[in-house]
mmCIF file of C-alpha atoms in Angstrom:
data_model
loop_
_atom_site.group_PDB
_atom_site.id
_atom_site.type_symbol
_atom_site.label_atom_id
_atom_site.label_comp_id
_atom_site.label_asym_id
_atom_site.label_seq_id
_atom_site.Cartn_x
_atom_site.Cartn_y
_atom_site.Cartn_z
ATOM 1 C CA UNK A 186 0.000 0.000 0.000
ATOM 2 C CA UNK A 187 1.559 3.329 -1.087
ATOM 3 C CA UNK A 188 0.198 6.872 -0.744
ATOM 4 C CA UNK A 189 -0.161 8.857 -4.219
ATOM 5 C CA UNK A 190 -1.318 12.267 -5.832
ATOM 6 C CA UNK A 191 -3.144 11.517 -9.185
ATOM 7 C CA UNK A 192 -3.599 14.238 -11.246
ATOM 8 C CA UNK A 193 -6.543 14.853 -12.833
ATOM 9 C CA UNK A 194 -7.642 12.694 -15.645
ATOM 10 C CA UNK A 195 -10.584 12.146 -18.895
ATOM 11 C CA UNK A 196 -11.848 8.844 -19.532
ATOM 12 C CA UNK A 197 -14.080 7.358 -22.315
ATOM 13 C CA UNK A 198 -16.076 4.329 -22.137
ATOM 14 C CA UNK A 199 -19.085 2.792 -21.109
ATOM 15 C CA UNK A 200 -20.983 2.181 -17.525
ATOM 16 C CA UNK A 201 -23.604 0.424 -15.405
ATOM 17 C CA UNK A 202 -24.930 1.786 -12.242
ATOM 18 C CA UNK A 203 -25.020 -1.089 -9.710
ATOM 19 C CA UNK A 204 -24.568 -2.042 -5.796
ATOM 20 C CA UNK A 205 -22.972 -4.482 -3.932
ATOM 21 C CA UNK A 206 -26.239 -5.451 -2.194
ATOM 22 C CA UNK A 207 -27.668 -8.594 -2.771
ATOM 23 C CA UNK A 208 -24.901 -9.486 -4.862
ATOM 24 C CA UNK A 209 -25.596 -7.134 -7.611
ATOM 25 C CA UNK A 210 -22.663 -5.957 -8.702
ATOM 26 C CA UNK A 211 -21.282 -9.100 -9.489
ATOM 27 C CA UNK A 212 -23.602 -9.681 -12.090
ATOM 28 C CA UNK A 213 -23.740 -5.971 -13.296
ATOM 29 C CA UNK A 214 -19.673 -5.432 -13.575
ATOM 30 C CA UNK A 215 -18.825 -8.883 -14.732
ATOM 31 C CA UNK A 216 -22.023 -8.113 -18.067
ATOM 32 C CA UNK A 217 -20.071 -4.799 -18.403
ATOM 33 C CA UNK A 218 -16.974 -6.272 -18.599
ATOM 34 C CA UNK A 219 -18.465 -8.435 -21.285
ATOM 35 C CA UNK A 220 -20.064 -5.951 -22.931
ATOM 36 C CA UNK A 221 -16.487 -4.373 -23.046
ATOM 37 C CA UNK A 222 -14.554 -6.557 -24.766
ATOM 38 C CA UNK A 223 -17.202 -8.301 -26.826
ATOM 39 C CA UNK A 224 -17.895 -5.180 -28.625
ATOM 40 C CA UNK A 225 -14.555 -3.585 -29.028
ATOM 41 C CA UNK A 226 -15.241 -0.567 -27.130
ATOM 42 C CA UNK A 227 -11.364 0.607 -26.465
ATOM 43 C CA UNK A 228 -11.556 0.491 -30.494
ATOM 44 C CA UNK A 229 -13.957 2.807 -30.636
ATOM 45 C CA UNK A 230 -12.559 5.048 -28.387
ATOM 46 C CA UNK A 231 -10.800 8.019 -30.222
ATOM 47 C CA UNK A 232 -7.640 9.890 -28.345
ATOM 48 C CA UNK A 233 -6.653 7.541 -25.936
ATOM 49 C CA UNK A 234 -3.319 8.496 -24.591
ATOM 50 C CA UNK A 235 -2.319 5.161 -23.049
ATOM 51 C CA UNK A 236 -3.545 1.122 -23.636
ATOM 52 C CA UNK A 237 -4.679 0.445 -20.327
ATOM 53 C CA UNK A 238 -7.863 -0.066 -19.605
ATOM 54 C CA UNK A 239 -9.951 1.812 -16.259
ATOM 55 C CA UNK A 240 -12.549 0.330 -14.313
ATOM 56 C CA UNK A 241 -13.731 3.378 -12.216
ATOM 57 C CA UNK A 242 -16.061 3.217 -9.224
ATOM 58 C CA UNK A 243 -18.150 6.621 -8.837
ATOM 59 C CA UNK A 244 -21.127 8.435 -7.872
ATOM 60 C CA UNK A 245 -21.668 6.525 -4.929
ATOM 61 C CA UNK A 246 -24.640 7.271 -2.609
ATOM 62 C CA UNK A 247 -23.034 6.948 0.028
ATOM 63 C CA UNK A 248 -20.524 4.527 0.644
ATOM 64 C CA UNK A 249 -19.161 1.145 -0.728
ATOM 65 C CA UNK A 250 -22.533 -0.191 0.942
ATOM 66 C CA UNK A 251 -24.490 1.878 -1.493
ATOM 67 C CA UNK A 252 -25.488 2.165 -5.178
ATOM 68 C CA UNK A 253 -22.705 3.376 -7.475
ATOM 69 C CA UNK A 254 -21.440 3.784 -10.997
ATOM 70 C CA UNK A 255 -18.778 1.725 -13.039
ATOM 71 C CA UNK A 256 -17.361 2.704 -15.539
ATOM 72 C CA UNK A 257 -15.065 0.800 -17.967
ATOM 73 C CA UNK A 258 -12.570 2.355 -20.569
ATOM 74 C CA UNK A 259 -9.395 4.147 -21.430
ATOM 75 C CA UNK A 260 -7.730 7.177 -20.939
ATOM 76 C CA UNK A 261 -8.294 10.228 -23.495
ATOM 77 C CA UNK A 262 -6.512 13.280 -24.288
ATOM 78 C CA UNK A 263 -10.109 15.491 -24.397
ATOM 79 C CA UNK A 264 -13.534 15.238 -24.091
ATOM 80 C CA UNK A 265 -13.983 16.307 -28.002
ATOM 81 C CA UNK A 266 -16.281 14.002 -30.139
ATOM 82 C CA UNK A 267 -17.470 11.245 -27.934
ATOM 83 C CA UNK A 268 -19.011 8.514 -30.251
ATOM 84 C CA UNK A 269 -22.640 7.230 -29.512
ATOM 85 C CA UNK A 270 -23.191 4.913 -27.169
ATOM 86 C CA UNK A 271 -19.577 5.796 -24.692
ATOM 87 C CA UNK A 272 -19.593 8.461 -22.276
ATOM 88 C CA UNK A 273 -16.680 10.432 -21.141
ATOM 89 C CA UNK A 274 -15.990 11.911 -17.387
ATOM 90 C CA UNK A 275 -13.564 13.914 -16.132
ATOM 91 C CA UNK A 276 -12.371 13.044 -12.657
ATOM 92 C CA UNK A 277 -10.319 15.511 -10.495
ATOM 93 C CA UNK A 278 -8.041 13.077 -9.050
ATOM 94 C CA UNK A 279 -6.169 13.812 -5.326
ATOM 95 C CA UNK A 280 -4.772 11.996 -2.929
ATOM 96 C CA UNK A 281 -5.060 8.145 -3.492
ATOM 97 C CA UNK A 282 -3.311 4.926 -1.378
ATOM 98 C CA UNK A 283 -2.324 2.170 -4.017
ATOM 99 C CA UNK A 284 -3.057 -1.324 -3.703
ATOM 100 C CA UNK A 285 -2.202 -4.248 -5.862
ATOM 101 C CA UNK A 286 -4.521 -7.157 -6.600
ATOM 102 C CA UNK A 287 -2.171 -10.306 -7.360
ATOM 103 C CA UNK A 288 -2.986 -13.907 -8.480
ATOM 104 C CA UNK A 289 -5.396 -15.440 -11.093
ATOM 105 C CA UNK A 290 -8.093 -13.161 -12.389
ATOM 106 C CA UNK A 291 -10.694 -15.616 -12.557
ATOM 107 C CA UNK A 292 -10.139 -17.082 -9.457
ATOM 108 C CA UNK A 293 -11.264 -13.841 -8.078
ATOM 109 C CA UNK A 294 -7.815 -12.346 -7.452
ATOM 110 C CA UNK A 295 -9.626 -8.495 -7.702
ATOM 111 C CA UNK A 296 -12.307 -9.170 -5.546
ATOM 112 C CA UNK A 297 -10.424 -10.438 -3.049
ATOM 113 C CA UNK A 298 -8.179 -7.309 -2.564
ATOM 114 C CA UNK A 299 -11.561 -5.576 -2.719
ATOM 115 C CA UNK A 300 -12.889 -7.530 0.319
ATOM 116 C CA UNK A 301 -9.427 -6.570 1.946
ATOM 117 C CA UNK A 302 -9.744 -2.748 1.274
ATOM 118 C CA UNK A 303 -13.582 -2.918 2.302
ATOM 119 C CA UNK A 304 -12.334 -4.057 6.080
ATOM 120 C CA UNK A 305 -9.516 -1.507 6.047
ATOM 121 C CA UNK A 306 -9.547 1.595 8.305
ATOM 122 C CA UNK A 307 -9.044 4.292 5.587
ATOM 123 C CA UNK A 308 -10.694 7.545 5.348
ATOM 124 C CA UNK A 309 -11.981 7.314 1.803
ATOM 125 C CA UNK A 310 -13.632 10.260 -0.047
ATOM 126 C CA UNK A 311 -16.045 8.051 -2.184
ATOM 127 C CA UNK A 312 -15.390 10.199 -5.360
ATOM 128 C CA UNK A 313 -13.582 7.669 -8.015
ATOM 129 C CA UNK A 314 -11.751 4.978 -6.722
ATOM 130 C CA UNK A 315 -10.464 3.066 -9.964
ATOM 131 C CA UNK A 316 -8.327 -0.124 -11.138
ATOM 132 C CA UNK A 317 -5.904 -0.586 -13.814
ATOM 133 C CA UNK A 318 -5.278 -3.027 -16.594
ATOM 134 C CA UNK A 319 -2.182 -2.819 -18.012
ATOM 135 C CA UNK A 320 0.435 -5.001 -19.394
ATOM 136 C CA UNK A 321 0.637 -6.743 -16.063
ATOM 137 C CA UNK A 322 -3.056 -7.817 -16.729
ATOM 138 C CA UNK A 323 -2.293 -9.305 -19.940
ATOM 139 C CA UNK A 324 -2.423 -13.529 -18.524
ATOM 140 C CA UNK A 325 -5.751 -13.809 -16.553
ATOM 141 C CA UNK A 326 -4.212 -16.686 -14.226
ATOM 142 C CA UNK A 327 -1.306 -14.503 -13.295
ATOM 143 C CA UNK A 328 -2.355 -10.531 -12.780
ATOM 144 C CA UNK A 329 -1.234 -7.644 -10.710
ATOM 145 C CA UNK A 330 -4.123 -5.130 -10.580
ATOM 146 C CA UNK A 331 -2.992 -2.012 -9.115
ATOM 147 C CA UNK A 332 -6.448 -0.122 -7.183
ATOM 148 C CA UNK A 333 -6.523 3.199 -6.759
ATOM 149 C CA UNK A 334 -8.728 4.372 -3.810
ATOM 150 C CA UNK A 335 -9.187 7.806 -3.159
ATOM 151 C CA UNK A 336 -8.624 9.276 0.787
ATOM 152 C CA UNK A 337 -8.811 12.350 2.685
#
């Protein structure tokens, strides 16, 4: 776990809004996921500055506990010409503590770092806490995820 200042960032792609109650959210995020790939949507998007792809966690009601947004996609340049059917956000970024989901993707390597930073004492802000797939994402039985989560 390491402490971080992201700077602010633009992201294009496509989103759900969902909970954690009753399960929800792991139908909801692993459909968007699927909806993702299946249709090519980092394709589609125009200006991305990077290949990674962002799952973002905003707009929550409240807390983890709560509805909230995801959002999947990439990292643009600007905001100019957003194609039908992706949206585009800007989020402000701040102060963020790092973790780093490890392990095999499938197995449920992400959720279970999620579970971990659930139970932690931090003092989150519950604006856009966010994950990263990069080229350390690329085998799905051997990933490190980094997770972003944003703190006072």
């Amino acid at each position: 776990m390491s402490h971080q200042q992201i700077a602010p960032f633009k992201i294009m792609g496509i989103s759900v809004r969902t909970t954690n109650e009753n399960g929800q959210a792991m139908k909801d995020i692993p459909a968007l996921w699927n909806r993702f790939m299946s249709e090519g949507i980092a394709d589609k998007i125009p200006n991305k500055i990077e290949k990674s792809i962002y799952c973002i966690y905003t707009d929550y009601e409240k807390d983890h506990t709560k509805p909230y947004s995801t959002i999947i996609g990439c990292r643009v340049a600007h905001l100019d010409n957003i194609p039908a059917d992706i949206i585009g956000e800007t989020f402000s970024g701040g102060n963020y503590v790092q973790f780093t989901a490890k392990g095999n993707l499938l197995q449920g390597a992400v959720y279970n770092e999620w579970t971990k930073i659930w139970n932690a004492d931090l003092a989150r802000t519950y604006t856009a806490d966010f994950e990263v797939y990069n080229e350390k994402a690329q085998n799905p039985e051997d990933v490190a995820v980094d997770i972003f989560i944003a703190i006072y």
